[in-house]
Amino acid sequence: MSGRVTIRDLARAAGVSVSTASKALNDNGRMADETRARIKRIASEIGFRPNALARGLLSSRSFTVGLLTNDTYGRFTLPVMAGISEALVDHGVSVFLCAIEDDPALGKIHVDAMLDKQVDGIIATGKRVDRSLPVDLAGLPVPVVYAFTAGTPDSVTFTADDAQGAGLATAWLREIGRRRLAHVTGPEDFASVRERAFAFASEAGGNAPILYGVWSESWGHEAVARLWDDGGERPDGIFCGNDQIARGVIDALRERGVKVPGDVAVIGFDNWEILAQQTRPPLTTVDMNLKELGREAGLMVLSLAEGRTVEPGLRKLPCKLVVRQSCGGARYA
Amino acid sequence: MSGRVTIRDLARAAGVSVSTASKALNDNGRMADETRARIKRIASEIGFRPNALARGLLSSRSFTVGLLTNDTYGRFTLPVMAGISEALVDHGVSVFLCAIEDDPALGKIHVDAMLDKQVDGIIATGKRVDRSLPVDLAGLPVPVVYAFTAGTPDSVTFTADDAQGAGLATAWLREIGRRRLAHVTGPEDFASVRERAFAFASEAGGNAPILYGVWSESWGHEAVARLWDDGGERPDGIFCGNDQIARGVIDALRERGVKVPGDVAVIGFDNWEILAQQTRPPLTTVDMNLKELGREAGLMVLSLAEGRTVEPGLRKLPCKLVVRQSCGGARYA
DNA sequence: TTGAAAGCGATACCAC
DNA sequence: GTGGTATCGCTTTCAA
């Protein structure tokens, strides 16, 4: 209701010129401290807030960035978004969220809309670093940073350190005394699946079984059936490729009367809290620090927008292990 | 890289004045059709796109809206967001997403940032319609529409029709022949819990047990324990307050050797697909049509921004039942 | 039918 | 110290 207060209103109210008012607010130019203070006081009294459109027109900075994603359920996007927003809100930057699914036309529409609005940069996020979004973000007039999605060679891409995360999990299983380890994971064509599996194998030994499948609870179930019914040695520690699989594994074990963590310790991947905490017992899992990743991506795109140049390439951020009851004890590392 | 092409560049390229170029593009003024067509053609050839900041400065429309939410996991927000975005992208409107948790200071910062950017309107979303966000959105210079969160009396608020949804579920249980119904739901202090429970009772009869608890799987478990162990008549149909509870109920039933849907049919609420589809058997559940709700909220805020006046008040949008195997058959209603 | 000029709100340079 | 003036990119009267 209060209408919009312009700098002219402020100048009038303070009995100064528009340019003086502007300088007072931005701590520019030379002027009596008293004048500056008075103008600032009046500004807040009458609720003056500069019009970002006008300001952006002049500075060619809009203090907005765009977040492009094809992650429908937002399991990755939301924490990343939270991190971006948290890092950028202090800089007065707001974030456009554009969910484009896998639709190239929709992607283009959103990108164009953002460019029209003069976004200072774009962050592209996906679900896997070995696939790219269905839009071409090369050669845009604004910087682009990638997270969990494939970028151009000359750009900066953030992802989690899958190998390190898998290493943490496997090492922990060994540390708590498990010796017969297995890895139940997603489709082998995911780069992150291969990285995690490789790290698992390095730590657990080449004979430890690795079962590739899909990202679902039912695959976790089925994998347990295979491990238990094929007559081979049964594991006492299972590292799963994500939390959903882990959930399926735990449920299947319970149905077989196998105790978790007593007989078998189980570790997941993602720390998707709403799932991991509801699992019985609550799930020990690898956390990819998505929020922190978002923070870094946000600050990076801002840096680039401000003209800094940075080393392009893939940046792998470390994971942490969140220990809950599914493998005994409780530790945050 | 391509730099930015301004309307001056376009005018120069077409050999006309800036004002003619502008009029050609916006189908304003009178001019030779041939000229207009030529200018438009050249515009697209040289990749001219009008600067939304400049345009917004003049029109005092930024073609942006803000979405404010305190729903951390985004279970409600994301589908609503998808609907908003889908409805508004056709109008050239982009959406700022602001996750403010329950932090009033953060909320204010985000609201101020959006107002500075001259958003055309704000959509406030939450997790329940009987609580408001920790920010005061009354008296803002832009229209505000509420979804799943309490609004001011003079504003428009969207929510799902809990009573109708619960009615659908309960009626369906009766329709498939279940006669001993129970309702396992969340905390009674949620308005939507009471609405659903009331609708359940109307349809199922006043003697049908209603168990209030919390929004978790483990509560679903415990509720089954109570229903089965208290010596009372055991239900053959259970309507749950959300999908997580339903999941807990189904797991508990399986552990007791009770067949779903054979012995007991189970229905959830939310149609949180990633959960409902992974449940064994997949969960029949009430879908609140969140995307459609988002669409309507988006179009509403746009209407208001364009100056239309609408009847304030609460608008309850109908739910639909998504039938999966947890109560037999498969139907979408 | 087309173009010149004013102005949206803010900032920065240059006089005074 | 303070104030006029040009400018950012575009739209919109008003003249020609």
CSV table of N, CA, C and O in Angstrom, one decimal, chain B residues 18-112:
chain,number,residue,atom,x,y,z
B,18,VAL,N,15.1,4.4,-33.7
B,18,VAL,CA,14.8,3.5,-32.5
B,18,VAL,C,13.3,3.4,-32.2
B,18,VAL,O,12.8,2.3,-32.0
B,19,SER,N,12.6,4.5,-32.4
B,19,SER,CA,11.2,4.4,-32.0
B,19,SER,C,10.4,3.6,-33.0
B,19,SER,O,9.5,2.8,-32.7
B,20,THR,N,10.8,3.7,-34.3
B,20,THR,CA,10.2,2.8,-35.3
B,20,THR,C,10.4,1.3,-35.0
B,20,THR,O,9.5,0.5,-35.1
B,21,ALA,N,11.7,1.1,-34.7
B,21,ALA,CA,12.0,-0.3,-34.3
B,21,ALA,C,11.2,-0.8,-33.2
B,21,ALA,O,10.6,-1.9,-33.2
B,22,SER,N,11.0,0.0,-32.2
B,22,SER,CA,10.3,-0.4,-31.0
B,22,SER,C,8.8,-0.7,-31.4
B,22,SER,O,8.2,-1.7,-31.0
B,23,LYS,N,8.3,0.3,-32.2
B,23,LYS,CA,6.9,0.1,-32.6
B,23,LYS,C,6.7,-1.2,-33.4
B,23,LYS,O,5.7,-1.9,-33.3
B,24,ALA,N,7.6,-1.4,-34.3
B,24,ALA,CA,7.5,-2.6,-35.1
B,24,ALA,C,7.4,-3.9,-34.3
B,24,ALA,O,6.6,-4.7,-34.5
B,25,LEU,N,8.3,-3.9,-33.3
B,25,LEU,CA,8.4,-5.1,-32.5
B,25,LEU,C,7.1,-5.3,-31.6
B,25,LEU,O,6.7,-6.5,-31.4
B,26,ASN,N,6.6,-4.2,-31.2
B,26,ASN,CA,5.5,-4.4,-30.2
B,26,ASN,C,4.1,-4.2,-30.9
B,26,ASN,O,3.1,-4.1,-30.3
B,27,ASP,N,4.1,-4.2,-32.3
B,27,ASP,CA,2.9,-4.1,-33.0
B,27,ASP,C,2.1,-2.9,-32.6
B,27,ASP,O,0.9,-2.9,-32.5
B,28,ASN,N,2.8,-1.8,-32.4
B,28,ASN,CA,2.2,-0.5,-32.0
B,28,ASN,C,2.3,0.4,-33.2
B,28,ASN,O,3.1,0.2,-34.1
B,29,GLY,N,1.6,1.5,-33.1
B,29,GLY,CA,1.7,2.5,-34.1
B,29,GLY,C,1.3,2.0,-35.5
B,29,GLY,O,1.0,0.9,-35.7
B,30,ARG,N,1.3,2.9,-36.4
B,30,ARG,CA,1.0,2.6,-37.8
B,30,ARG,C,2.3,2.6,-38.6
B,30,ARG,O,3.1,3.5,-38.5
B,31,MET,N,2.4,1.6,-39.4
B,31,MET,CA,3.6,1.6,-40.3
B,31,MET,C,3.4,0.6,-41.4
B,31,MET,O,2.5,-0.3,-41.3
B,32,ALA,N,4.2,0.7,-42.5
B,32,ALA,CA,4.1,-0.2,-43.6
B,32,ALA,C,4.3,-1.7,-43.1
B,32,ALA,O,5.2,-1.9,-42.3
B,33,ASP,N,3.4,-2.5,-43.5
B,33,ASP,CA,3.5,-3.9,-43.0
B,33,ASP,C,4.9,-4.5,-43.4
B,33,ASP,O,5.5,-5.2,-42.7
B,34,GLU,N,5.3,-4.0,-44.6
B,34,GLU,CA,6.6,-4.5,-45.1
B,34,GLU,C,7.7,-4.1,-44.1
B,34,GLU,O,8.6,-4.9,-43.8
B,35,THR,N,7.7,-2.8,-43.7
B,35,THR,CA,8.7,-2.3,-42.8
B,35,THR,C,8.7,-3.1,-41.5
B,35,THR,O,9.7,-3.6,-41.0
B,36,ARG,N,7.5,-3.3,-41.0
B,36,ARG,CA,7.4,-4.1,-39.7
B,36,ARG,C,8.0,-5.5,-39.9
B,36,ARG,O,8.8,-5.9,-39.0
B,37,ALA,N,7.6,-6.1,-40.9
B,37,ALA,CA,8.1,-7.5,-41.1
B,37,ALA,C,9.6,-7.5,-41.3
B,37,ALA,O,10.3,-8.3,-40.7
B,38,ARG,N,10.1,-6.5,-42.0
B,38,ARG,CA,11.6,-6.5,-42.2
B,38,ARG,C,12.3,-6.3,-40.9
B,38,ARG,O,13.3,-6.9,-40.6
B,39,ILE,N,11.8,-5.4,-40.1
B,39,ILE,CA,12.5,-5.1,-38.8
B,39,ILE,C,12.4,-6.3,-37.9
B,39,ILE,O,13.4,-6.7,-37.3
B,40,LYS,N,11.3,-7.0,-37.9
B,40,LYS,CA,11.2,-8.2,-37.1
B,40,LYS,C,12.2,-9.2,-37.6
B,40,LYS,O,12.8,-9.9,-36.8
B,41,ARG,N,12.3,-9.3,-38.9
B,41,ARG,CA,13.2,-10.4,-39.4
B,41,ARG,C,14.6,-10.0,-39.0
B,41,ARG,O,15.3,-10.9,-38.5
B,42,ILE,N,15.0,-8.8,-39.2
B,42,ILE,CA,16.4,-8.4,-38.8
B,42,ILE,C,16.6,-8.6,-37.4
B,42,ILE,O,17.7,-9.0,-36.9
B,43,ALA,N,15.6,-8.3,-36.6
B,43,ALA,CA,15.7,-8.4,-35.1
B,43,ALA,C,16.1,-9.9,-34.8
B,43,ALA,O,17.0,-10.1,-34.0
B,44,SER,N,15.4,-10.8,-35.4
B,44,SER,CA,15.7,-12.2,-35.0
B,44,SER,C,17.0,-12.6,-35.6
B,44,SER,O,17.7,-13.4,-35.1
B,45,GLU,N,17.4,-12.0,-36.8
B,45,GLU,CA,18.6,-12.4,-37.4
B,45,GLU,C,19.8,-12.0,-36.5
B,45,GLU,O,20.7,-12.7,-36.3
B,46,ILE,N,19.7,-10.7,-36.0
B,46,ILE,CA,20.9,-10.3,-35.2
B,46,ILE,C,20.7,-10.7,-33.7
B,46,ILE,O,21.5,-10.3,-32.9
B,47,GLY,N,19.6,-11.4,-33.4
B,47,GLY,CA,19.4,-11.9,-32.1
B,47,GLY,C,19.1,-10.8,-31.1
B,47,GLY,O,19.5,-10.8,-29.9
B,48,PHE,N,18.2,-9.9,-31.5
B,48,PHE,CA,17.8,-8.9,-30.6
B,48,PHE,C,16.8,-9.4,-29.6
B,48,PHE,O,15.9,-10.0,-29.9
B,49,ARG,N,17.0,-9.1,-28.3
B,49,ARG,CA,16.1,-9.4,-27.3
B,49,ARG,C,16.0,-8.2,-26.3
B,49,ARG,O,17.0,-7.8,-25.8
B,50,PRO,N,14.8,-7.7,-26.1
B,50,PRO,CA,14.7,-6.5,-25.3
B,50,PRO,C,15.2,-6.7,-23.9
B,50,PRO,O,14.9,-7.7,-23.3
B,51,ASN,N,15.8,-5.7,-23.4
B,51,ASN,CA,16.3,-5.7,-22.0
B,51,ASN,C,15.1,-5.6,-21.0
B,51,ASN,O,14.4,-4.5,-21.0
B,52,ALA,N,14.8,-6.6,-20.3
B,52,ALA,CA,13.6,-6.6,-19.4
B,52,ALA,C,13.8,-5.6,-18.3
B,52,ALA,O,12.8,-5.1,-17.8
B,53,LEU,N,15.0,-5.2,-17.9
B,53,LEU,CA,15.2,-4.2,-16.9
B,53,LEU,C,14.7,-2.9,-17.4
B,53,LEU,O,13.9,-2.2,-16.7
B,54,ALA,N,15.1,-2.5,-18.6
B,54,ALA,CA,14.7,-1.2,-19.1
B,54,ALA,C,13.2,-1.2,-19.3
B,54,ALA,O,12.5,-0.2,-19.0
B,55,ARG,N,12.7,-2.3,-19.9
B,55,ARG,CA,11.3,-2.3,-20.1
B,55,ARG,C,10.5,-2.2,-18.8
B,55,ARG,O,9.5,-1.6,-18.7
B,56,GLY,N,11.0,-2.9,-17.8
B,56,GLY,CA,10.3,-2.9,-16.5
B,56,GLY,C,10.4,-1.6,-15.9
B,56,GLY,O,9.4,-1.2,-15.2
B,57,LEU,N,11.4,-0.9,-16.1
B,57,LEU,CA,11.6,0.4,-15.5
B,57,LEU,C,10.4,1.3,-16.0
B,57,LEU,O,9.8,2.1,-15.2
B,58,LEU,N,10.1,1.2,-17.2
B,58,LEU,CA,9.1,2.0,-17.8
B,58,LEU,C,7.7,1.6,-17.5
B,58,LEU,O,6.8,2.4,-17.2
B,59,SER,N,7.5,0.3,-17.6
B,59,SER,CA,6.2,-0.3,-17.4
B,59,SER,C,5.8,-0.6,-15.9
B,59,SER,O,4.7,-0.9,-15.6
B,60,SER,N,6.8,-0.4,-15.1
B,60,SER,CA,6.7,-0.9,-13.7
B,60,SER,C,6.0,-2.3,-13.6
B,60,SER,O,5.2,-2.6,-12.7
B,61,ARG,N,6.5,-3.1,-14.5
B,61,ARG,CA,6.2,-4.6,-14.4
B,61,ARG,C,7.5,-5.3,-14.7
B,61,ARG,O,8.1,-5.0,-15.7
B,62,SER,N,7.9,-6.1,-13.8
B,62,SER,CA,9.2,-6.8,-14.0
B,62,SER,C,9.1,-8.1,-14.6
B,62,SER,O,10.1,-8.8,-15.0
B,63,PHE,N,7.9,-8.7,-14.7
B,63,PHE,CA,7.7,-10.0,-15.2
B,63,PHE,C,8.4,-11.0,-14.3
B,63,PHE,O,9.0,-12.0,-14.8
B,64,THR,N,8.4,-10.8,-13.0
B,64,THR,CA,8.9,-11.7,-12.1
B,64,THR,C,7.9,-11.8,-10.9
B,64,THR,O,7.2,-10.9,-10.6
B,65,VAL,N,7.9,-13.0,-10.3
B,65,VAL,CA,7.1,-13.1,-9.1
B,65,VAL,C,8.0,-13.9,-8.1
B,65,VAL,O,8.9,-14.6,-8.5
B,66,GLY,N,7.7,-13.7,-6.9
B,66,GLY,CA,8.5,-14.4,-5.8
B,66,GLY,C,7.7,-15.5,-5.2
B,66,GLY,O,6.5,-15.4,-5.0
B,67,LEU,N,8.4,-16.6,-5.0
B,67,LEU,CA,7.7,-17.7,-4.2
B,67,LEU,C,8.4,-17.9,-2.9
B,67,LEU,O,9.6,-18.2,-2.9
B,68,LEU,N,7.7,-17.6,-1.8
B,68,LEU,CA,8.2,-17.7,-0.5
B,68,LEU,C,7.8,-19.0,0.1
B,68,LEU,O,6.6,-19.4,0.1
B,69,THR,N,8.7,-19.7,0.7
B,69,THR,CA,8.3,-21.0,1.3
B,69,THR,C,9.1,-21.3,2.6
B,69,THR,O,10.2,-20.9,2.7
B,70,ASN,N,8.4,-22.1,3.5
B,70,ASN,CA,9.2,-22.6,4.6
B,70,ASN,C,9.2,-24.1,4.6
B,70,ASN,O,9.4,-24.7,5.7
B,71,ASP,N,8.9,-24.7,3.5
B,71,ASP,CA,8.8,-26.1,3.4
B,71,ASP,C,10.2,-26.7,3.0
B,71,ASP,O,10.5,-26.7,1.8
B,72,THR,N,11.0,-27.1,3.9
B,72,THR,CA,12.3,-27.5,3.7
B,72,THR,C,12.6,-28.6,2.7
B,72,THR,O,13.4,-28.5,1.8
B,73,TYR,N,11.8,-29.6,2.8
B,73,TYR,CA,12.0,-30.7,1.9
B,73,TYR,C,11.4,-30.5,0.5
B,73,TYR,O,11.5,-31.3,-0.4
B,74,GLY,N,10.5,-29.5,0.4
B,74,GLY,CA,10.0,-29.2,-0.8
B,74,GLY,C,8.9,-30.1,-1.3
B,74,GLY,O,8.5,-30.1,-2.5
B,75,ARG,N,8.4,-31.0,-0.4
B,75,ARG,CA,7.4,-31.9,-0.9
B,75,ARG,C,6.2,-31.2,-1.4
B,75,ARG,O,5.5,-31.7,-2.4
B,76,PHE,N,5.8,-30.1,-0.8
B,76,PHE,CA,4.7,-29.4,-1.2
B,76,PHE,C,5.1,-28.3,-2.2
B,76,PHE,O,4.5,-28.1,-3.3
B,77,THR,N,6.2,-27.7,-1.9
B,77,THR,CA,6.6,-26.5,-2.6
B,77,THR,C,7.0,-26.9,-4.1
B,77,THR,O,6.7,-26.1,-5.0
B,78,LEU,N,7.7,-28.0,-4.3
B,78,LEU,CA,8.2,-28.3,-5.6
B,78,LEU,C,7.1,-28.5,-6.6
B,78,LEU,O,7.1,-27.9,-7.7
B,79,PRO,N,6.1,-29.3,-6.3
B,79,PRO,CA,5.0,-29.4,-7.3
B,79,PRO,C,4.3,-28.1,-7.5
B,79,PRO,O,3.9,-27.7,-8.6
B,80,VAL,N,4.1,-27.4,-6.4
B,80,VAL,CA,3.4,-26.1,-6.5
B,80,VAL,C,4.2,-25.2,-7.4
B,80,VAL,O,3.7,-24.5,-8.3
B,81,MET,N,5.5,-25.1,-7.1
B,81,MET,CA,6.4,-24.3,-7.9
B,81,MET,C,6.4,-24.7,-9.4
B,81,MET,O,6.3,-23.9,-10.3
B,82,ALA,N,6.3,-26.0,-9.7
B,82,ALA,CA,6.3,-26.5,-11.1
B,82,ALA,C,5.0,-26.0,-11.7
B,82,ALA,O,5.1,-25.5,-12.9
B,83,GLY,N,3.9,-26.0,-11.0
B,83,GLY,CA,2.7,-25.5,-11.6
B,83,GLY,C,2.7,-24.0,-11.9
B,83,GLY,O,2.3,-23.5,-12.9
B,84,ILE,N,3.2,-23.3,-10.9
B,84,ILE,CA,3.4,-21.8,-11.1
B,84,ILE,C,4.2,-21.5,-12.3
B,84,ILE,O,3.8,-20.7,-13.2
B,85,SER,N,5.4,-22.1,-12.3
B,85,SER,CA,6.3,-21.8,-13.4
B,85,SER,C,5.7,-22.2,-14.7
B,85,SER,O,5.8,-21.5,-15.7
B,86,GLU,N,5.1,-23.3,-14.8
B,86,GLU,CA,4.5,-23.8,-16.0
B,86,GLU,C,3.4,-22.8,-16.5
B,86,GLU,O,3.3,-22.5,-17.7
B,87,ALA,N,2.6,-22.3,-15.6
B,87,ALA,CA,1.6,-21.4,-16.0
B,87,ALA,C,2.1,-20.0,-16.4
B,87,ALA,O,1.6,-19.3,-17.3
B,88,LEU,N,3.2,-19.6,-15.7
B,88,LEU,CA,3.7,-18.2,-15.9
B,88,LEU,C,4.8,-18.1,-17.0
B,88,LEU,O,4.9,-17.0,-17.6
B,89,VAL,N,5.4,-19.2,-17.3
B,89,VAL,CA,6.5,-19.1,-18.3
B,89,VAL,C,5.9,-18.6,-19.7
B,89,VAL,O,6.6,-17.9,-20.4
B,90,ASP,N,4.7,-19.0,-19.9
B,90,ASP,CA,4.1,-18.6,-21.2
B,90,ASP,C,3.8,-17.1,-21.2
B,90,ASP,O,3.7,-16.5,-22.3
B,91,HIS,N,3.8,-16.5,-20.0
B,91,HIS,CA,3.6,-15.0,-20.0
B,91,HIS,C,4.9,-14.3,-19.8
B,91,HIS,O,4.9,-13.1,-19.5
B,92,GLY,N,6.0,-15.0,-19.9
B,92,GLY,CA,7.3,-14.4,-19.8
B,92,GLY,C,7.7,-14.1,-18.4
B,92,GLY,O,8.6,-13.3,-18.2
B,93,VAL,N,7.0,-14.7,-17.5
B,93,VAL,CA,7.3,-14.4,-16.0
B,93,VAL,C,8.2,-15.5,-15.5
B,93,VAL,O,8.0,-16.7,-15.6
B,94,SER,N,9.3,-15.0,-14.8
B,94,SER,CA,10.2,-15.9,-14.1
B,94,SER,C,9.9,-15.9,-12.6
B,94,SER,O,9.4,-14.9,-12.1
B,95,VAL,N,10.3,-16.9,-11.9
B,95,VAL,CA,10.0,-17.1,-10.5
B,95,VAL,C,11.2,-17.1,-9.6
B,95,VAL,O,12.1,-17.9,-9.8
B,96,PHE,N,11.2,-16.2,-8.6
B,96,PHE,CA,12.3,-16.2,-7.6
B,96,PHE,C,11.8,-17.2,-6.5
B,96,PHE,O,10.7,-17.1,-5.9
B,97,LEU,N,12.7,-18.2,-6.2
B,97,LEU,CA,12.4,-19.1,-5.1
B,97,LEU,C,13.1,-18.6,-3.8
B,97,LEU,O,14.4,-18.5,-3.9
B,98,CYS,N,12.4,-18.4,-2.7
B,98,CYS,CA,13.0,-18.0,-1.5
B,98,CYS,C,12.6,-19.0,-0.4
B,98,CYS,O,11.5,-18.9,0.1
B,99,ALA,N,13.6,-19.8,0.1
B,99,ALA,CA,13.3,-20.7,1.2
B,99,ALA,C,13.7,-20.0,2.5
B,99,ALA,O,14.9,-19.6,2.6
B,100,ILE,N,12.7,-19.7,3.3
B,100,ILE,CA,13.0,-18.9,4.5
B,100,ILE,C,13.0,-19.7,5.8
B,100,ILE,O,13.1,-19.1,6.9
B,101,GLU,N,12.8,-21.0,5.7
B,101,GLU,CA,12.6,-21.8,6.9
B,101,GLU,C,11.6,-21.1,7.8
B,101,GLU,O,10.6,-20.6,7.3
B,102,ASP,N,11.9,-21.0,9.1
B,102,ASP,CA,11.0,-20.3,10.0
B,102,ASP,C,11.7,-19.1,10.6
B,102,ASP,O,11.4,-18.7,11.7
B,103,ASP,N,12.6,-18.5,9.8
B,103,ASP,CA,13.4,-17.4,10.3
B,103,ASP,C,12.8,-16.1,9.8
B,103,ASP,O,12.9,-15.7,8.7
B,104,PRO,N,12.2,-15.3,10.7
B,104,PRO,CA,11.6,-14.0,10.4
B,104,PRO,C,12.6,-13.1,9.7
B,104,PRO,O,12.3,-12.4,8.8
B,105,ALA,N,13.8,-13.0,10.3
B,105,ALA,CA,14.8,-12.1,9.7
B,105,ALA,C,15.1,-12.5,8.3
B,105,ALA,O,15.2,-11.6,7.4
B,106,LEU,N,15.3,-13.7,8.1
B,106,LEU,CA,15.6,-14.2,6.7
B,106,LEU,C,14.5,-13.9,5.8
B,106,LEU,O,14.6,-13.5,4.6
B,107,GLY,N,13.3,-14.1,6.3
B,107,GLY,CA,12.1,-13.8,5.5
B,107,GLY,C,12.0,-12.4,5.1
B,107,GLY,O,11.8,-12.0,3.9
B,108,LYS,N,12.3,-11.5,6.0
B,108,LYS,CA,12.3,-10.1,5.7
B,108,LYS,C,13.3,-9.7,4.6
B,108,LYS,O,13.1,-8.9,3.7
B,109,ILE,N,14.5,-10.3,4.8
B,109,ILE,CA,15.6,-10.0,3.8
B,109,ILE,C,15.1,-10.4,2.4
B,109,ILE,O,15.3,-9.6,1.5
B,110,HIS,N,14.5,-11.6,2.3
B,110,HIS,CA,14.1,-12.0,1.0
B,110,HIS,C,13.0,-11.2,0.5
B,110,HIS,O,13.0,-10.9,-0.7
B,111,VAL,N,12.0,-10.9,1.3
B,111,VAL,CA,10.9,-10.1,0.8
B,111,VAL,C,11.4,-8.7,0.3
B,111,VAL,O,11.1,-8.2,-0.7
B,112,ASP,N,12.3,-8.1,1.1
B,112,ASP,CA,12.8,-6.8,0.7
B,112,ASP,C,13.6,-6.9,-0.6
B,112,ASP,O,13.5,-6.1,-1.5
